[in-house]
Amino acid sequence: MALTPLDIKNKSFANKMRGYNPDEVDEFLDQVIEDYEEAIRKNRELEKSLKHAEEKLTYFNELKDALNQSIIVAQDTADKLKDSATRESEVTVTSAKAEANTILTEAKATAEKTILEANQKAESILKHAEDQTSQLAYETDALKKKTREFHRNLSLLLESQLEAIKSGEWDELLKPFSSYMDDSHSNVQRILSKNNAEETEETNEENSEEVVDTSVEDGHTKAIELDEIK
């Protein structure tokens, strides 16, 4: 059984001749008790610290085992995910290549068809334009021929009319009536001169009115043209 401070304190010794001084022995025992209690207290603290350290060590060992297990599981999962991702990427790449080839083939076919149709349409438009150009050229030549013929006929007609106007019959027909009178018809000549003066005045007035009407009509026509332009 371990010795306690109380055991030391209650320890008694028998008296003997020429023995130790009891006071010194008691003082020493008190010191021993105090040191022994301090040693026990430190021992208990050390035991407590040791227990706490052992508990921590146990916790960390368990944590280490759990972490090692988690690392193993994570590594295994990562390897599986890597393998799965690799397989999926290979499948995706293969599928993408196949789809790209299909799209490329369809695009080439569509492009060739579009180009062919565009060429055919362009040829058709060009042929139609050439036909229209030929027809227009033909119609233009025909119209020019008709125009030249009309111009020639009109020139001939105007020349014939001009020759008829320049003939002496018109000069004779347009002579004033007074020119046919001699001095014996002075009264008649005076009346004719008066009538000719009145006719000349009326003619001048009519010409003035025609000029005014023409100016008004021209102004009205210009106003209409301006409205149409706006």
GROMACS .gro file of C-alpha atoms in nm:
model
  230
    1MET     CA    1   0.000   0.000   0.000
    2ALA     CA    2   0.132   0.346  -0.088
    3LEU     CA    3   0.231   0.577   0.192
    4THR     CA    4   0.016   0.888   0.237
    5PRO     CA    5   0.101   1.222   0.403
    6LEU     CA    6  -0.147   1.138   0.677
    7ASP     CA    7   0.042   0.815   0.748
    8ILE     CA    8   0.363   1.011   0.784
    9LYS     CA    9   0.192   1.267   1.006
   10ASN     CA   10   0.043   1.007   1.237
   11LYS     CA   11   0.360   0.807   1.253
   12SER     CA   12   0.496   0.785   1.611
   13PHE     CA   13   0.829   0.659   1.732
   14ALA     CA   14   0.921   0.499   2.064
   15ASN     CA   15   1.148   0.686   2.302
   16LYS     CA   16   1.490   0.544   2.355
   17MET     CA   17   1.791   0.652   2.546
   18ARG     CA   18   2.030   0.861   2.353
   19GLY     CA   19   1.768   0.878   2.069
   20TYR     CA   20   1.690   1.166   1.820
   21ASN     CA   21   1.549   1.498   1.927
   22PRO     CA   22   1.170   1.469   1.897
   23ASP     CA   23   1.125   1.833   1.788
   24GLU     CA   24   1.378   1.800   1.510
   25VAL     CA   25   1.220   1.474   1.401
   26ASP     CA   26   0.871   1.634   1.398
   27GLU     CA   27   0.999   1.936   1.204
   28PHE     CA   28   1.165   1.713   0.949
   29LEU     CA   29   0.853   1.501   0.918
   30ASP     CA   30   0.647   1.816   0.857
   31GLN     CA   31   0.883   1.911   0.579
   32VAL     CA   32   0.868   1.561   0.439
   33ILE     CA   33   0.486   1.572   0.452
   34GLU     CA   34   0.478   1.905   0.270
   35ASP     CA   35   0.719   1.788   0.000
   36TYR     CA   36   0.537   1.458  -0.029
   37GLU     CA   37   0.201   1.634  -0.072
   38GLU     CA   38   0.356   1.860  -0.338
   39ALA     CA   39   0.498   1.555  -0.513
   40ILE     CA   40   0.158   1.383  -0.500
   41ARG     CA   41  -0.014   1.696  -0.636
   42LYS     CA   42   0.233   1.725  -0.923
   43ASN     CA   43   0.199   1.353  -0.986
   44ARG     CA   44  -0.177   1.388  -1.008
   45GLU     CA   45  -0.140   1.685  -1.246
   46LEU     CA   46   0.102   1.484  -1.454
   47GLU     CA   47  -0.138   1.191  -1.454
   48LYS     CA   48  -0.418   1.424  -1.558
   49SER     CA   49  -0.203   1.579  -1.834
   50LEU     CA   50  -0.096   1.234  -1.944
   51LYS     CA   51  -0.456   1.118  -1.957
   52HIS     CA   52  -0.554   1.427  -2.154
   53ALA     CA   53  -0.260   1.372  -2.388
   54GLU     CA   54  -0.353   1.008  -2.429
   55GLU     CA   55  -0.710   1.111  -2.508
   56LYS     CA   56  -0.582   1.361  -2.764
   57LEU     CA   57  -0.350   1.098  -2.907
   58THR     CA   58  -0.638   0.856  -2.934
   59TYR     CA   59  -0.852   1.125  -3.102
   60PHE     CA   60  -0.577   1.217  -3.345
   61ASN     CA   61  -0.507   0.852  -3.420
   62GLU     CA   62  -0.875   0.796  -3.491
   63LEU     CA   63  -0.882   1.115  -3.695
   64LYS     CA   64  -0.572   1.002  -3.882
   65ASP     CA   65  -0.733   0.667  -3.955
   66ALA     CA   66  -1.053   0.843  -4.067
   67LEU     CA   67  -0.854   1.084  -4.283
   68ASN     CA   68  -0.654   0.799  -4.432
   69GLN     CA   69  -0.975   0.616  -4.504
   70SER     CA   70  -1.128   0.935  -4.651
   71ILE     CA   71  -0.818   0.987  -4.863
   72ILE     CA   72  -0.841   0.631  -4.987
   73VAL     CA   73  -1.212   0.672  -5.064
   74ALA     CA   74  -1.151   1.012  -5.226
   75GLN     CA   75  -0.867   0.874  -5.433
   76ASP     CA   76  -1.080   0.582  -5.539
   77THR     CA   77  -1.369   0.815  -5.621
   78ALA     CA   78  -1.135   1.049  -5.810
   79ASP     CA   79  -0.996   0.756  -6.008
   80LYS     CA   80  -1.349   0.641  -6.090
   81LEU     CA   81  -1.457   0.994  -6.184
   82LYS     CA   82  -1.145   1.033  -6.395
   83ASP     CA   83  -1.212   0.707  -6.575
   84SER     CA   84  -1.578   0.800  -6.621
   85ALA     CA   85  -1.490   1.149  -6.745
   86THR     CA   86  -1.235   1.001  -6.984
   87ARG     CA   87  -1.491   0.757  -7.123
   88GLU     CA   88  -1.755   1.029  -7.150
   89SER     CA   89  -1.513   1.267  -7.320
   90GLU     CA   90  -1.416   0.996  -7.568
   91VAL     CA   91  -1.781   0.924  -7.638
   92THR     CA   92  -1.854   1.298  -7.668
   93VAL     CA   93  -1.560   1.354  -7.903
   94THR     CA   94  -1.660   1.057  -8.117
   95SER     CA   95  -2.023   1.174  -8.128
   96ALA     CA   96  -1.916   1.532  -8.204
   97LYS     CA   97  -1.690   1.416  -8.487
   98ALA     CA   98  -1.969   1.206  -8.634
   99GLU     CA   99  -2.217   1.492  -8.603
  100ALA     CA  100  -1.966   1.737  -8.750
  101ASN     CA  101  -1.906   1.507  -9.045
  102THR     CA  102  -2.281   1.474  -9.099
  103ILE     CA  103  -2.330   1.851  -9.080
  104LEU     CA  104  -2.035   1.909  -9.312
  105THR     CA  105  -2.171   1.660  -9.565
  106GLU     CA  106  -2.517   1.816  -9.551
  107ALA     CA  107  -2.369   2.165  -9.577
  108LYS     CA  108  -2.164   2.067  -9.882
  109ALA     CA  109  -2.470   1.911 -10.046
  110THR     CA  110  -2.681   2.218  -9.966
  111ALA     CA  111  -2.410   2.452 -10.092
  112GLU     CA  112  -2.371   2.257 -10.416
  113LYS     CA  113  -2.747   2.253 -10.466
  114THR     CA  114  -2.772   2.624 -10.392
  115ILE     CA  115  -2.486   2.706 -10.629
  116LEU     CA  116  -2.643   2.491 -10.902
  117GLU     CA  117  -2.984   2.654 -10.859
  118ALA     CA  118  -2.823   3.000 -10.851
  119ASN     CA  119  -2.630   2.927 -11.171
  120GLN     CA  120  -2.943   2.799 -11.341
  121LYS     CA  121  -3.142   3.100 -11.226
  122ALA     CA  122  -2.864   3.336 -11.336
  123GLU     CA  123  -2.849   3.170 -11.676
  124SER     CA  124  -3.227   3.196 -11.706
  125ILE     CA  125  -3.224   3.563 -11.606
  126LEU     CA  126  -2.935   3.632 -11.844
  127LYS     CA  127  -3.112   3.454 -12.133
  128HIS     CA  128  -3.434   3.642 -12.057
  129ALA     CA  129  -3.242   3.970 -12.045
  130GLU     CA  130  -3.073   3.889 -12.376
  131ASP     CA  131  -3.409   3.805 -12.532
  132GLN     CA  132  -3.558   4.128 -12.400
  133THR     CA  133  -3.255   4.322 -12.524
  134SER     CA  134  -3.285   4.166 -12.869
  135GLN     CA  135  -3.659   4.238 -12.877
  136LEU     CA  136  -3.602   4.595 -12.757
  137ALA     CA  137  -3.331   4.647 -13.020
  138TYR     CA  138  -3.561   4.509 -13.288
  139GLU     CA  139  -3.851   4.727 -13.175
  140THR     CA  140  -3.619   5.028 -13.150
  141ASP     CA  141  -3.495   4.976 -13.507
  142ALA     CA  142  -3.853   4.935 -13.628
  143LEU     CA  143  -3.958   5.250 -13.446
  144LYS     CA  144  -3.663   5.439 -13.593
  145LYS     CA  145  -3.760   5.322 -13.939
  146LYS     CA  146  -4.119   5.433 -13.884
  147THR     CA  147  -3.994   5.764 -13.742
  148ARG     CA  148  -3.770   5.822 -14.042
  149GLU     CA  149  -4.056   5.737 -14.275
  150PHE     CA  150  -4.293   5.968 -14.085
  151HIS     CA  151  -4.030   6.244 -14.090
  152ARG     CA  152  -3.981   6.202 -14.462
  153ASN     CA  153  -4.355   6.204 -14.532
  154LEU     CA  154  -4.405   6.501 -14.301
  155SER     CA  155  -4.121   6.688 -14.471
  156LEU     CA  156  -4.272   6.619 -14.809
  157LEU     CA  157  -4.615   6.729 -14.689
  158LEU     CA  158  -4.480   7.048 -14.532
  159GLU     CA  159  -4.275   7.127 -14.841
  160SER     CA  160  -4.580   7.081 -15.062
  161GLN     CA  161  -4.788   7.299 -14.829
  162LEU     CA  162  -4.514   7.563 -14.823
  163GLU     CA  163  -4.500   7.569 -15.200
  164ALA     CA  164  -4.877   7.612 -15.208
  165ILE     CA  165  -4.854   7.899 -14.956
  166LYS     CA  166  -4.582   8.070 -15.157
  167SER     CA  167  -4.790   8.063 -15.480
  168GLY     CA  168  -4.914   8.392 -15.628
  169GLU     CA  169  -5.277   8.294 -15.576
  170TRP     CA  170  -5.250   8.371 -15.205
  171ASP     CA  171  -5.101   8.714 -15.275
  172GLU     CA  172  -5.387   8.798 -15.503
  173LEU     CA  173  -5.643   8.658 -15.261
  174LEU     CA  174  -5.501   8.851 -14.962
  175LYS     CA  175  -5.501   9.195 -15.131
  176PRO     CA  176  -5.714   9.460 -14.951
  177PHE     CA  177  -6.053   9.529 -15.103
  178SER     CA  178  -5.955   9.898 -15.140
  179SER     CA  179  -5.688   9.802 -15.391
  180TYR     CA  180  -5.966   9.720 -15.634
  181MET     CA  181  -6.111  10.073 -15.601
  182ASP     CA  182  -6.004  10.379 -15.803
  183ASP     CA  183  -6.036  10.749 -15.720
  184SER     CA  184  -6.398  10.752 -15.824
  185HIS     CA  185  -6.484  10.538 -15.524
  186SER     CA  186  -6.343  10.775 -15.257
  187ASN     CA  187  -6.640  10.740 -15.023
  188VAL     CA  188  -6.613  10.364 -15.029
  189GLN     CA  189  -6.236  10.384 -14.965
  190ARG     CA  190  -6.293  10.613 -14.665
  191ILE     CA  191  -6.547  10.371 -14.513
  192LEU     CA  192  -6.312  10.078 -14.575
  193SER     CA  193  -6.021  10.265 -14.416
  194LYS     CA  194  -6.235  10.336 -14.110
  195ASN     CA  195  -6.342   9.973 -14.090
  196ASN     CA  196  -5.981   9.860 -14.131
  197ALA     CA  197  -5.874  10.091 -13.845
  198GLU     CA  198  -6.150   9.953 -13.621
  199GLU     CA  199  -6.061   9.598 -13.714
  200THR     CA  200  -5.694   9.672 -13.641
  201GLU     CA  201  -5.784   9.816 -13.298
  202GLU     CA  202  -6.008   9.518 -13.217
  203THR     CA  203  -5.735   9.283 -13.330
  204ASN     CA  204  -5.481   9.455 -13.102
  205GLU     CA  205  -5.722   9.434 -12.807
  206GLU     CA  206  -5.785   9.065 -12.875
  207ASN     CA  207  -5.412   9.004 -12.896
  208SER     CA  208  -5.363   9.186 -12.563
  209GLU     CA  209  -5.637   8.973 -12.401
  210GLU     CA  210  -5.483   8.657 -12.545
  211VAL     CA  211  -5.146   8.757 -12.400
  212VAL     CA  212  -5.304   8.814 -12.058
  213ASP     CA  213  -5.494   8.484 -12.079
  214THR     CA  214  -5.179   8.308 -12.184
  215SER     CA  215  -4.987   8.457 -11.888
  216VAL     CA  216  -5.262   8.352 -11.649
  217GLU     CA  217  -5.270   8.002 -11.797
  218ASP     CA  218  -4.891   7.977 -11.778
  219GLY     CA  219  -4.899   8.087 -11.411
  220HIS     CA  220  -5.172   7.836 -11.334
  221THR     CA  221  -4.979   7.562 -11.516
  222LYS     CA  222  -4.659   7.644 -11.323
  223ALA     CA  223  -4.849   7.642 -10.993
  224ILE     CA  224  -4.989   7.298 -11.078
  225GLU     CA  225  -4.638   7.173 -11.170
  226LEU     CA  226  -4.498   7.305 -10.838
  227ASP     CA  227  -4.777   7.129 -10.646
  228GLU     CA  228  -4.701   6.806 -10.831
  229ILE     CA  229  -4.330   6.840 -10.753
  230LYS     CA  230  -4.407   6.892 -10.382
   0.00000   0.00000   0.00000
